[in-house]
């Protein structure tokens, strides 16, 4: 049986269709060591709360998308190039929904997110 939480989830965003996963062991380790610093703390749950309350930062959006791309199998260089081209050069809100969806898959199966909407 495949664990749907560890299977990268393909999504369409400004950079095209890409898979994202924050459940890759390297990404989970990075989240444990560096976290996602901001209001309420640096845990993924704190970052999730920032998105829910609309007080997320550009760093939140960039880091979640970057780590999600790396977690799905892209190299750090490939992921950085996509984030440079499609995230850092655009208004924060253009990619905030994608980042929030990627972050949400850390807590729940992406299929159930679509059903709940």
PDB file of C-alpha atoms in Angstrom:
ATOM      1  CA  UNK A   1       0.000   0.000   0.000  1.00  0.00           C
ATOM      2  CA  UNK A   2       1.306   3.481  -0.899  1.00  0.00           C
ATOM      3  CA  UNK A   3       1.312   6.153   1.779  1.00  0.00           C
ATOM      4  CA  UNK A   4      -0.411   9.083   0.092  1.00  0.00           C
ATOM      5  CA  UNK A   5       1.278  11.555   2.436  1.00  0.00           C
ATOM      6  CA  UNK A   6       4.736  10.642   1.127  1.00  0.00           C
ATOM      7  CA  UNK A   7       3.800  10.514  -2.551  1.00  0.00           C
ATOM      8  CA  UNK A   8       4.623  13.847  -4.235  1.00  0.00           C
ATOM      9  CA  UNK A   9       1.452  15.699  -5.199  1.00  0.00           C
ATOM     10  CA  UNK A  10       1.375  17.194  -8.717  1.00  0.00           C
ATOM     11  CA  UNK A  11       0.003  20.731  -8.775  1.00  0.00           C
ATOM     12  CA  UNK A  12      -0.323  23.380 -11.440  1.00  0.00           C
ATOM     13  CA  UNK A  13       1.186  26.716 -10.480  1.00  0.00           C
ATOM     14  CA  UNK A  14       3.057  29.599 -12.133  1.00  0.00           C
ATOM     15  CA  UNK A  15       6.015  27.313 -12.873  1.00  0.00           C
ATOM     16  CA  UNK A  16       3.804  24.767 -14.642  1.00  0.00           C
ATOM     17  CA  UNK A  17       2.856  21.362 -13.284  1.00  0.00           C
ATOM     18  CA  UNK A  18       5.186  20.062 -10.608  1.00  0.00           C
ATOM     19  CA  UNK A  19       5.009  17.623  -7.763  1.00  0.00           C
ATOM     20  CA  UNK A  20       5.530  18.875  -4.212  1.00  0.00           C
ATOM     21  CA  UNK A  21       6.249  16.947  -1.030  1.00  0.00           C
ATOM     22  CA  UNK A  22       7.300  18.078   2.418  1.00  0.00           C
ATOM     23  CA  UNK A  23       7.362  14.475   3.624  1.00  0.00           C
ATOM     24  CA  UNK A  24      10.717  13.548   2.095  1.00  0.00           C
ATOM     25  CA  UNK A  25      13.205  12.597   4.863  1.00  0.00           C
ATOM     26  CA  UNK A  26      15.709  15.328   3.889  1.00  0.00           C
ATOM     27  CA  UNK A  27      12.960  17.967   3.891  1.00  0.00           C
ATOM     28  CA  UNK A  28      11.566  16.771   7.229  1.00  0.00           C
ATOM     29  CA  UNK A  29      15.077  16.985   8.681  1.00  0.00           C
ATOM     30  CA  UNK A  30      15.508  20.492   7.271  1.00  0.00           C
ATOM     31  CA  UNK A  31      12.177  21.528   8.805  1.00  0.00           C
ATOM     32  CA  UNK A  32      13.295  20.109  12.151  1.00  0.00           C
ATOM     33  CA  UNK A  33      16.673  21.860  12.056  1.00  0.00           C
ATOM     34  CA  UNK A  34      15.917  25.207  10.388  1.00  0.00           C
ATOM     35  CA  UNK A  35      12.168  25.381  10.550  1.00  0.00           C
ATOM     36  CA  UNK A  36      10.053  28.125   8.997  1.00  0.00           C
ATOM     37  CA  UNK A  37      10.764  31.083  11.256  1.00  0.00           C
ATOM     38  CA  UNK A  38       8.071  33.674  11.845  1.00  0.00           C
ATOM     39  CA  UNK A  39       5.215  34.642  14.134  1.00  0.00           C
ATOM     40  CA  UNK A  40       4.120  31.833  16.476  1.00  0.00           C
ATOM     41  CA  UNK A  41       7.435  29.987  16.042  1.00  0.00           C
ATOM     42  CA  UNK A  42       9.281  28.026  13.391  1.00  0.00           C
ATOM     43  CA  UNK A  43       7.325  24.781  13.266  1.00  0.00           C
ATOM     44  CA  UNK A  44       5.312  23.788  10.204  1.00  0.00           C
ATOM     45  CA  UNK A  45       2.167  24.192  12.340  1.00  0.00           C
ATOM     46  CA  UNK A  46       3.180  27.772  13.189  1.00  0.00           C
ATOM     47  CA  UNK A  47       3.692  28.500   9.490  1.00  0.00           C
ATOM     48  CA  UNK A  48       0.317  26.909   8.719  1.00  0.00           C
ATOM     49  CA  UNK A  49      -1.283  29.243  11.272  1.00  0.00           C
ATOM     50  CA  UNK A  50       0.393  32.239   9.603  1.00  0.00           C
ATOM     51  CA  UNK A  51      -1.149  31.214   6.268  1.00  0.00           C
ATOM     52  CA  UNK A  52      -4.559  30.693   7.866  1.00  0.00           C
ATOM     53  CA  UNK A  53      -4.418  34.142   9.438  1.00  0.00           C
ATOM     54  CA  UNK A  54      -3.004  35.837   6.342  1.00  0.00           C
ATOM     55  CA  UNK A  55       0.189  36.979   8.088  1.00  0.00           C
ATOM     56  CA  UNK A  56       2.616  34.794   6.126  1.00  0.00           C
ATOM     57  CA  UNK A  57       5.783  36.281   4.688  1.00  0.00           C
ATOM     58  CA  UNK A  58       7.455  36.075   1.309  1.00  0.00           C
ATOM     59  CA  UNK A  59      10.052  33.840   3.014  1.00  0.00           C
ATOM     60  CA  UNK A  60       7.256  31.454   4.074  1.00  0.00           C
ATOM     61  CA  UNK A  61       5.997  31.205   0.499  1.00  0.00           C
ATOM     62  CA  UNK A  62       9.477  30.794  -1.013  1.00  0.00           C
ATOM     63  CA  UNK A  63      10.722  28.229   1.499  1.00  0.00           C
ATOM     64  CA  UNK A  64       7.591  26.051   1.431  1.00  0.00           C
ATOM     65  CA  UNK A  65       7.596  25.923  -2.381  1.00  0.00           C
ATOM     66  CA  UNK A  66      11.367  25.358  -2.518  1.00  0.00           C
ATOM     67  CA  UNK A  67      11.291  22.538   0.022  1.00  0.00           C
ATOM     68  CA  UNK A  68       8.217  21.013  -1.621  1.00  0.00           C
ATOM     69  CA  UNK A  69       9.989  20.881  -4.981  1.00  0.00           C
ATOM     70  CA  UNK A  70      13.125  19.371  -3.447  1.00  0.00           C
ATOM     71  CA  UNK A  71      11.009  16.858  -1.559  1.00  0.00           C
ATOM     72  CA  UNK A  72       9.451  15.704  -4.795  1.00  0.00           C
ATOM     73  CA  UNK A  73      12.831  14.880  -6.302  1.00  0.00           C
ATOM     74  CA  UNK A  74      14.195  18.040  -7.896  1.00  0.00           C
ATOM     75  CA  UNK A  75      17.773  18.971  -7.107  1.00  0.00           C
ATOM     76  CA  UNK A  76      18.391  22.036  -4.970  1.00  0.00           C
ATOM     77  CA  UNK A  77      19.666  23.874  -8.053  1.00  0.00           C
ATOM     78  CA  UNK A  78      16.599  22.981 -10.131  1.00  0.00           C
ATOM     79  CA  UNK A  79      14.243  24.000  -7.332  1.00  0.00           C
ATOM     80  CA  UNK A  80      16.140  27.277  -6.718  1.00  0.00           C
ATOM     81  CA  UNK A  81      15.934  28.110 -10.439  1.00  0.00           C
ATOM     82  CA  UNK A  82      12.149  27.598 -10.457  1.00  0.00           C
ATOM     83  CA  UNK A  83      11.684  29.638  -7.272  1.00  0.00           C
ATOM     84  CA  UNK A  84      13.921  32.402  -8.660  1.00  0.00           C
ATOM     85  CA  UNK A  85      11.936  32.535 -11.887  1.00  0.00           C
ATOM     86  CA  UNK A  86       8.368  32.002 -10.682  1.00  0.00           C
ATOM     87  CA  UNK A  87       8.247  33.020  -7.019  1.00  0.00           C
ATOM     88  CA  UNK A  88      10.859  35.658  -6.171  1.00  0.00           C
ATOM     89  CA  UNK A  89      10.049  37.733  -9.255  1.00  0.00           C
ATOM     90  CA  UNK A  90       6.292  37.875  -8.595  1.00  0.00           C
ATOM     91  CA  UNK A  91       4.041  39.395  -5.958  1.00  0.00           C
ATOM     92  CA  UNK A  92       3.807  37.243  -2.826  1.00  0.00           C
ATOM     93  CA  UNK A  93       0.089  36.579  -3.260  1.00  0.00           C
ATOM     94  CA  UNK A  94       0.649  35.027  -6.708  1.00  0.00           C
ATOM     95  CA  UNK A  95       2.144  31.925  -5.079  1.00  0.00           C
ATOM     96  CA  UNK A  96       0.643  32.003  -1.587  1.00  0.00           C
ATOM     97  CA  UNK A  97      -2.206  29.601  -2.390  1.00  0.00           C
ATOM     98  CA  UNK A  98       0.247  27.097  -3.848  1.00  0.00           C
ATOM     99  CA  UNK A  99       2.495  27.344  -0.793  1.00  0.00           C
ATOM    100  CA  UNK A 100      -0.466  26.946   1.550  1.00  0.00           C
ATOM    101  CA  UNK A 101      -1.642  23.849  -0.342  1.00  0.00           C
ATOM    102  CA  UNK A 102       1.844  22.344  -0.261  1.00  0.00           C
ATOM    103  CA  UNK A 103       2.085  23.016   3.475  1.00  0.00           C
ATOM    104  CA  UNK A 104      -1.378  21.567   4.083  1.00  0.00           C
ATOM    105  CA  UNK A 105      -0.339  18.240   2.512  1.00  0.00           C
ATOM    106  CA  UNK A 106       2.116  17.839   5.383  1.00  0.00           C
ATOM    107  CA  UNK A 107      -0.871  17.564   7.722  1.00  0.00           C
ATOM    108  CA  UNK A 108      -3.438  15.812   5.546  1.00  0.00           C
ATOM    109  CA  UNK A 109      -3.765  13.885   2.308  1.00  0.00           C
ATOM    110  CA  UNK A 110      -4.043  16.236  -0.699  1.00  0.00           C
ATOM    111  CA  UNK A 111      -7.067  14.311  -1.998  1.00  0.00           C
ATOM    112  CA  UNK A 112      -9.000  15.105   1.147  1.00  0.00           C
ATOM    113  CA  UNK A 113      -8.169  18.796   0.734  1.00  0.00           C
ATOM    114  CA  UNK A 114      -9.959  18.806  -2.616  1.00  0.00           C
ATOM    115  CA  UNK A 115     -12.942  17.004  -1.150  1.00  0.00           C
ATOM    116  CA  UNK A 116     -13.222  19.476   1.699  1.00  0.00           C
ATOM    117  CA  UNK A 117     -13.214  22.524  -0.568  1.00  0.00           C
TER     118      UNK A 117
END
